[in-house]
Short mmCIF file of C-alpha atoms in Angstrom, two decimals:
data_model
loop_
_atom_site.label_atom_id
_atom_site.label_comp_id
_atom_site.label_asym_id
_atom_site.label_seq_id
_atom_site.Cartn_x
_atom_site.Cartn_y
_atom_site.Cartn_z
CA MET A 1 4.48 -30.75 24.92
CA ILE A 2 2.86 -34.27 26.30
CA ALA A 3 2.48 -35.25 22.81
CA GLN A 4 5.44 -33.88 21.41
CA LEU A 5 6.98 -36.07 23.93
CA LEU A 6 5.79 -39.46 23.41
CA VAL A 7 6.45 -38.56 19.75
CA ILE A 8 10.08 -37.95 20.36
CA GLY A 9 10.05 -41.37 23.13
CA THR A 10 8.05 -43.77 20.01
CA GLY A 11 10.85 -41.96 17.31
CA ALA A 12 13.93 -43.26 19.64
CA LEU A 13 13.01 -46.51 20.54
CA THR A 14 12.11 -47.58 17.33
CA LEU A 15 15.52 -45.87 16.24
CA ILE A 16 17.33 -48.30 19.57
CA VAL A 17 14.88 -51.48 18.25
CA ALA A 18 15.49 -50.96 13.82
CA ALA A 19 19.05 -50.68 15.01
CA VAL A 20 20.24 -53.33 17.44
CA LEU A 21 18.05 -55.75 15.30
CA VAL A 22 20.05 -54.75 12.36
CA ALA A 23 23.99 -53.53 13.26
CA PRO A 24 24.70 -56.75 14.88
CA THR A 25 23.68 -58.79 11.60
CA LEU A 26 25.35 -56.49 8.70
CA PHE A 27 28.69 -56.29 11.15
CA SER A 28 28.91 -60.24 11.38
CA GLU A 29 28.16 -60.58 7.58
CA HIS A 30 31.32 -57.53 6.73
CA LEU A 31 33.34 -59.49 9.23
CA THR A 32 32.97 -62.96 6.79
CA GLN A 33 33.29 -61.61 4.02
CA THR A 34 36.91 -60.68 4.93
CA GLY A 35 37.75 -64.02 5.39
CA GLU A 36 38.76 -64.08 8.97
CA ASP A 37 38.21 -66.97 10.50
CA SER A 38 39.96 -66.94 13.81
CA PRO A 39 37.60 -67.81 16.76
CA GLN A 40 39.41 -65.49 19.06
CA VAL A 41 39.60 -62.96 16.48
CA ARG A 42 36.08 -62.76 15.06
CA GLN A 43 34.76 -62.84 19.36
CA HIS A 44 36.64 -59.54 20.27
CA ALA A 45 36.01 -57.81 17.37
CA GLU A 46 32.09 -58.84 17.61
CA GLU A 47 32.59 -57.34 21.67
CA ALA A 48 34.87 -54.60 20.51
CA PHE A 49 31.76 -53.60 17.92
CA ALA A 50 28.61 -54.28 20.74
CA SER A 51 30.24 -52.63 23.10
CA SER A 52 31.37 -49.29 20.60
CA PHE A 53 28.07 -49.52 19.15
CA ALA A 54 25.78 -49.54 22.54
CA ILE A 55 27.86 -45.80 23.86
CA SER A 56 27.84 -44.25 20.35
CA LEU A 57 23.82 -45.04 20.10
CA GLY A 58 23.46 -44.31 23.72
CA LEU A 59 25.56 -40.43 23.45
CA ALA A 60 23.54 -40.41 19.67
CA MET A 61 19.77 -40.63 21.65
CA VAL A 62 21.28 -38.93 24.71
CA ALA A 63 21.80 -35.99 21.84
CA ALA A 64 19.67 -36.17 20.09
CA LEU A 65 16.72 -36.43 22.23
CA THR A 66 18.22 -33.23 24.18
CA THR A 67 18.19 -31.92 20.43
CA ALA A 68 14.67 -32.71 19.44
CA GLY A 69 13.52 -31.84 23.09
CA LEU A 70 14.85 -28.11 22.45
CA VAL A 71 13.57 -27.87 19.37
CA SER A 72 10.05 -28.91 20.25
CA LEU A 73 9.68 -26.88 23.25
CA PHE A 74 10.53 -24.25 20.93
CA LEU A 75 8.32 -24.81 18.41
CA VAL A 76 5.14 -25.63 21.31
CA ARG A 77 5.89 -22.51 22.71
CA ARG A 78 6.04 -20.38 19.00
CA VAL A 79 2.51 -22.42 18.47
CA ALA A 80 0.95 -22.47 21.88
CA ASP A 81 1.28 -18.61 22.66
CA PRO A 82 -0.22 -17.52 19.98
CA VAL A 83 -3.16 -19.83 20.48
CA VAL A 84 -3.25 -18.99 24.15
CA GLU A 85 -3.31 -15.14 23.55
CA LEU A 86 -6.07 -16.07 21.22
CA ALA A 87 -8.54 -17.47 23.26
CA ASP A 88 -7.65 -14.28 26.54
CA ALA A 89 -8.61 -12.51 23.20
CA ALA A 90 -11.74 -14.42 22.93
CA ASP A 91 -13.06 -14.47 26.55
CA ALA A 92 -11.91 -10.58 26.06
CA VAL A 93 -14.78 -10.66 23.17
CA ALA A 94 -16.95 -12.57 24.60
CA ALA A 95 -16.77 -10.09 27.92
CA GLY A 96 -17.88 -7.40 25.60
CA ASN A 97 -14.35 -6.02 25.24
CA TYR A 98 -13.92 -5.28 21.59
CA ALA A 99 -10.58 -3.47 21.77
CA VAL A 100 -8.65 -6.47 22.32
CA ALA A 101 -5.11 -6.78 21.26
CA VAL A 102 -4.83 -9.94 19.00
CA PRO A 103 -1.38 -11.27 18.21
CA THR A 104 -0.98 -11.03 14.82
CA GLY A 105 2.52 -13.10 14.81
CA GLY A 106 2.64 -17.48 14.65
CA PHE A 107 4.22 -20.59 13.69
CA GLY A 108 2.87 -20.82 9.95
CA SER A 109 0.42 -18.92 7.76
CA GLU A 110 -2.43 -20.62 9.11
CA LEU A 111 -2.15 -18.76 12.34
CA SER A 112 -1.64 -16.14 11.02
CA ARG A 113 -4.44 -16.22 8.83
CA LEU A 114 -6.59 -16.93 12.23
CA SER A 115 -4.69 -13.94 14.19
CA ASP A 116 -6.28 -12.06 10.97
CA ALA A 117 -10.02 -13.41 10.29
CA PHE A 118 -10.41 -13.02 14.30
CA ASP A 119 -8.68 -9.22 14.19
CA HIS A 120 -11.46 -8.79 11.22
CA MET A 121 -14.73 -10.39 13.40
CA ALA A 122 -13.50 -8.02 16.34
CA ASN A 123 -13.11 -5.03 14.77
CA ARG A 124 -16.92 -6.11 12.72
CA LEU A 125 -18.54 -6.83 15.94
CA ALA A 126 -16.95 -3.71 17.53
CA ALA A 127 -18.06 -1.53 14.74
CA THR A 128 -21.85 -3.24 15.42
CA ASP A 129 -21.85 -2.72 18.94
CA ALA A 130 -21.20 0.99 18.37
CA THR A 131 -23.65 1.20 15.75
CA ARG A 132 -26.22 -0.29 17.77
CA THR A 133 -25.01 2.02 20.88
CA SER A 134 -25.50 4.97 19.02
CA MET A 135 -28.29 4.19 17.20
CA LEU A 136 -30.35 3.49 20.24
CA ALA A 137 -29.02 6.23 21.40
CA ASP A 138 -30.10 8.78 19.02
CA LEU A 139 -33.06 6.52 18.81
CA ALA A 140 -34.23 7.78 22.45
CA HIS A 141 -34.10 11.16 21.61
CA GLU A 142 -35.77 11.14 18.33
CA VAL A 143 -39.02 9.46 19.55
CA ARG A 144 -38.62 12.09 22.66
CA THR A 145 -40.59 14.77 20.33
CA PRO A 146 -43.25 12.65 18.90
CA LEU A 147 -44.37 11.15 22.60
CA ALA A 148 -44.13 14.22 24.32
CA THR A 149 -46.17 15.95 21.65
CA LEU A 150 -49.01 12.52 21.94
CA GLU A 151 -48.34 12.58 25.87
CA ALA A 152 -49.08 16.82 26.01
CA TYR A 153 -52.12 16.54 23.87
CA ILE A 154 -53.78 13.50 25.71
CA ASP A 155 -53.01 15.57 29.05
CA GLY A 156 -54.97 18.71 27.68
CA MET A 157 -57.34 16.23 26.42
CA GLU A 158 -58.48 15.21 29.79
CA ASP A 159 -57.70 18.40 31.23
CA HIS A 160 -60.98 19.73 28.97
CA VAL A 161 -57.52 22.25 28.01
CA VAL A 162 -57.40 20.88 23.86
CA PRO A 163 -60.66 20.62 22.46
CA PRO A 164 -61.15 16.22 20.89
CA ASP A 165 -61.63 17.92 17.76
CA ALA A 166 -60.28 16.86 13.90
CA PRO A 167 -57.22 19.24 14.18
CA SER A 168 -56.27 17.51 17.51
CA TYR A 169 -56.47 14.20 15.95
CA ALA A 170 -54.63 14.87 12.95
CA VAL A 171 -52.32 16.69 15.18
CA MET A 172 -51.51 13.10 17.04
CA ARG A 173 -51.80 10.90 13.61
CA ASP A 174 -49.44 12.75 12.65
CA GLN A 175 -46.90 11.87 15.63
CA VAL A 176 -47.60 8.16 15.50
CA ALA A 177 -47.17 8.15 11.08
CA ARG A 178 -44.04 9.87 12.60
CA LEU A 179 -43.56 6.68 15.01
CA ARG A 180 -44.00 4.23 12.40
CA ARG A 181 -42.61 5.64 10.10
CA LEU A 182 -39.48 6.19 12.11
CA ALA A 183 -39.83 2.65 13.51
CA GLY A 184 -39.22 1.03 9.49
CA ASP A 185 -36.60 3.86 8.74
CA LEU A 186 -34.32 3.04 11.69
CA LYS A 187 -34.77 -1.29 11.10
CA GLU A 188 -33.61 -0.41 7.04
CA ALA A 189 -31.12 2.24 8.11
CA ALA A 190 -29.27 -0.67 10.22
CA ALA A 191 -29.18 -3.46 7.83
CA ALA A 192 -27.38 -0.64 5.59
CA GLU A 193 -24.75 0.29 8.18
CA GLU A 194 -24.00 -3.73 8.26
CA HIS A 195 -24.38 -4.23 4.64
CA ALA A 196 -27.05 -6.98 4.82
CA LEU A 197 -30.02 -5.60 2.90
CA GLY A 198 -29.00 -8.72 -0.12
CA LEU A 199 -28.32 -6.37 -2.88
CA VAL A 200 -29.53 -8.69 -6.09
CA LEU A 201 -27.34 -6.99 -8.54
CA THR A 202 -27.62 -6.72 -12.84
CA PRO A 203 -26.84 -5.12 -15.86
CA THR A 204 -29.90 -2.35 -15.46
CA ASP A 205 -30.46 0.49 -17.74
CA PRO A 206 -29.84 3.80 -15.35
CA ALA A 207 -31.17 5.73 -18.03
CA ARG A 208 -34.68 3.70 -17.48
CA ILE A 209 -34.77 3.98 -13.52
CA VAL A 210 -34.40 7.79 -13.97
CA ALA A 211 -36.93 8.21 -16.02
CA ASP A 212 -39.41 6.22 -13.52
CA ALA A 213 -38.08 7.56 -10.28
CA VAL A 214 -38.82 11.42 -12.25
CA ALA A 215 -42.06 10.37 -13.15
CA ALA A 216 -43.48 9.19 -9.75
CA ALA A 217 -42.61 12.24 -8.39
CA ARG A 218 -43.87 14.31 -10.84
CA PRO A 219 -47.08 15.02 -9.11
CA GLY A 220 -46.30 16.16 -6.38
CA TYR A 221 -43.85 18.57 -7.75
CA GLN A 222 -46.66 20.12 -9.87
CA ASN A 223 -48.74 20.61 -6.96
CA LYS A 224 -46.31 22.84 -5.21
CA GLY A 225 -45.62 24.60 -8.27
CA VAL A 226 -41.73 23.27 -9.00
CA ASP A 227 -40.64 23.17 -12.22
CA LEU A 228 -38.80 19.30 -12.22
CA GLU A 229 -36.26 18.81 -15.66
CA LEU A 230 -35.32 15.50 -17.02
CA GLU A 231 -31.80 15.78 -18.79
CA LEU A 232 -30.86 12.38 -20.60
CA PRO A 233 -27.84 11.34 -22.42
CA ALA A 234 -28.60 10.04 -26.14
CA SER A 235 -26.77 6.54 -24.72
CA CYS A 236 -25.58 4.98 -21.79
CA PRO A 237 -23.87 2.55 -20.71
CA LEU A 238 -25.16 -0.52 -18.50
CA VAL A 239 -24.09 -0.37 -14.41
CA ALA A 240 -24.78 -3.38 -12.22
CA ALA A 241 -27.36 -2.16 -9.93
CA ASP A 242 -29.95 -3.33 -7.82
CA ALA A 243 -32.97 -1.58 -10.07
CA GLU A 244 -35.70 -0.80 -6.86
CA ARG A 245 -32.96 0.32 -4.70
CA ILE A 246 -31.45 3.23 -7.29
CA HIS A 247 -35.18 3.81 -7.27
CA GLN A 248 -35.07 4.48 -3.52
CA ILE A 249 -32.36 6.23 -3.61
CA LEU A 250 -33.53 8.55 -6.11
CA ALA A 251 -36.87 9.15 -4.89
CA ASN A 252 -34.73 10.30 -1.47
CA LEU A 253 -32.96 12.86 -3.40
CA LEU A 254 -36.28 14.36 -5.47
CA ASP A 255 -38.33 13.76 -2.05
CA ASN A 256 -35.58 15.86 0.20
CA ALA A 257 -35.57 17.81 -3.44
CA LEU A 258 -39.04 19.26 -3.31
CA ARG A 259 -39.02 19.92 0.48
CA HIS A 260 -36.27 21.87 0.42
CA THR A 261 -36.76 24.12 -2.95
CA PRO A 262 -40.03 27.03 -2.89
CA GLY A 263 -42.82 26.99 -5.35
CA GLY A 264 -41.49 28.34 -8.85
CA GLY A 265 -38.22 26.89 -8.18
CA VAL A 266 -36.41 24.54 -10.37
CA VAL A 267 -34.88 20.16 -9.93
CA THR A 268 -32.92 19.08 -12.88
CA VAL A 269 -31.91 15.31 -12.62
CA SER A 270 -29.53 14.40 -15.03
CA ILE A 271 -27.08 11.38 -16.43
CA HIS A 272 -23.54 12.02 -17.71
CA ASP A 273 -22.21 8.50 -19.04
CA GLY A 274 -19.17 6.36 -18.74
CA ARG A 275 -16.09 8.71 -17.53
CA ASP A 276 -13.90 6.74 -15.62
CA GLU A 277 -16.23 3.63 -15.90
CA ALA A 278 -18.99 5.12 -13.83
CA VAL A 279 -22.63 6.96 -14.47
CA THR A 280 -23.13 9.82 -12.73
CA ILE A 281 -26.76 10.93 -11.54
CA ALA A 282 -27.10 14.50 -10.54
CA ILE A 283 -29.77 15.77 -8.73
CA THR A 284 -29.69 19.80 -8.66
CA ASP A 285 -32.13 22.79 -7.46
CA ASN A 286 -31.55 26.34 -6.78
CA GLY A 287 -33.30 25.98 -3.23
CA ASP A 288 -32.59 26.61 -0.20
CA GLY A 289 -28.88 25.43 -0.27
CA ILE A 290 -26.82 24.04 2.48
CA GLU A 291 -23.86 25.20 4.17
CA PRO A 292 -20.26 24.34 4.07
CA ASP A 293 -19.70 22.77 7.24
CA GLN A 294 -22.84 20.63 6.84
CA LEU A 295 -21.91 19.10 3.74
CA ASP A 296 -20.53 15.93 5.38
CA ASP A 297 -23.18 16.07 8.20
CA ILE A 298 -26.29 15.78 6.26
CA PHE A 299 -25.83 11.85 5.95
CA LYS A 300 -25.55 11.32 9.55
CA ARG A 301 -28.23 9.86 11.20
CA PHE A 302 -30.97 11.95 11.92
CA TYR A 303 -29.12 15.08 11.25
CA ARG A 304 -31.24 17.79 10.00
CA ALA A 305 -29.95 21.01 9.36
CA ASP A 306 -33.04 23.03 10.43
CA PRO A 307 -34.63 20.88 12.97
CA ALA A 308 -37.80 23.21 13.05
CA ARG A 309 -38.14 22.85 9.22
CA ALA A 310 -38.18 19.15 9.69
CA VAL A 311 -41.02 19.12 12.62
CA HIS A 312 -42.80 22.17 10.70
CA ASN A 313 -42.08 21.19 6.79
CA GLY A 314 -43.18 17.76 6.80
CA GLY A 315 -40.20 16.24 7.15
CA GLY A 316 -38.85 12.82 7.42
CA SER A 317 -37.60 10.51 9.78
CA GLY A 318 -33.85 11.54 9.64
CA LEU A 319 -32.19 8.40 8.15
CA GLY A 320 -33.40 8.60 4.32
CA LEU A 321 -30.06 10.43 3.59
CA THR A 322 -28.19 7.72 6.06
CA ILE A 323 -29.95 4.54 3.97
CA ALA A 324 -29.24 5.94 0.19
CA ARG A 325 -24.99 6.65 0.82
CA ALA A 326 -25.20 3.28 2.51
CA ILE A 327 -26.70 1.42 -0.54
CA ALA A 328 -24.82 3.62 -2.67
CA GLU A 329 -21.85 2.04 -1.36
CA ASP A 330 -23.05 -0.74 -1.30
CA HIS A 331 -22.91 -1.18 -4.90
CA ARG A 332 -19.19 0.21 -5.25
CA GLY A 333 -20.35 3.74 -5.98
CA SER A 334 -20.78 6.83 -4.58
CA LEU A 335 -23.42 9.32 -2.83
CA THR A 336 -21.75 12.97 -2.35
CA VAL A 337 -23.43 16.90 -2.15
CA ALA A 338 -22.22 19.52 -3.27
CA SER A 339 -23.66 23.59 -2.27
CA ARG A 340 -22.38 27.14 -2.00
CA GLY A 341 -24.51 27.56 0.85
CA ALA A 342 -28.09 28.87 2.16
CA GLY A 343 -29.92 30.30 -0.45
CA THR A 344 -27.51 28.51 -3.49
CA GLY A 345 -29.48 25.43 -3.69
CA SER A 346 -27.52 22.09 -3.74
CA ARG A 347 -26.35 19.21 -6.09
CA PHE A 348 -26.22 15.09 -5.16
CA THR A 349 -24.88 12.88 -7.49
CA LEU A 350 -24.94 9.66 -7.34
CA THR A 351 -22.35 7.43 -8.71
CA LEU A 352 -22.36 3.81 -9.90
CA PRO A 353 -19.76 1.69 -11.51
CA THR A 354 -20.44 0.55 -15.76
CA CYS A 355 -20.86 -3.69 -15.45
CA GLU A 356 -19.64 -3.87 -19.65
CA PRO A 357 -18.84 -1.03 -22.13
CA THR A 358 -22.57 -2.19 -24.26
CA ARG A 359 -24.87 0.77 -24.56
CA ARG A 360 -28.47 1.32 -24.42
CA PRO A 361 -30.22 4.34 -25.70
CA GLY A 362 -31.46 6.87 -23.86
CA ASN A 363 -35.19 7.32 -22.63
#
């Protein structure tokens, strides 16, 4: 407000000086041009002009200053109030209150953009904090089982209840490996959910990625006696993808399908190309299946439809599908699952947008 008053005062002083210097001289010149040469008349006219000029200038300055002051006060309040509210909101966010109300209105598009940017920042911080809190709670729950197992075995060996033999050490190594895998997956899940994986998207042939992933998984399928079938189209459009990350998704889906398909079962990997400017990669099995009310839950962190199976049948960390879906969404794609229930098998579908109409022969 002080700055506004200084501007108004400087403008008023400049106006007065300019008027005093210019107006009398102009009046005198115009009076001379009328041909009036009577000293008395000229003196009276000049005195009348000076008097009326001073009164008019004074009234005009009072009116102008009053109007300018009111307008300035209005503008200052329009500008200052949102800034003060933003400052209060910043203090609240700094104190950890991310649900603070951010002013949406303001004088000018710049303040509106600032408010929108601040609101977006607060929402991102709130989401990050919620993710951190939830992940810490999940982590505390998830590490309890392997730690309890390790503690039980150590206590049992100390009390000579558990023999210090190869099977006991094997169980303990499995629990250590589980904790190590959990730590790695947890770090990647956090990066995936924060969209900080640093994807490098290039035009990629999805058929080649699928073929490589199937080739890498095939030995495990052969060992268990599960048939792994690959169905590729004659041609397939390119997708904008990070090939390594898409391979990671497919490896996780193939590993899940193998764990939940009994010996003698069949897992089919197929590509359906190009409709609606997208390529879909489907992994279909005739294994355990998923209950309909659990279809959305399986993508949540640490969710397992059968916790006992995860512990006793080589289950993963419970983060693989969470990471896989986050990677798919960072590709502007999707990862979904369909199943009619237990014992009916399941179908995971990865959808990726195409990047150009060019088509490549399938492998």
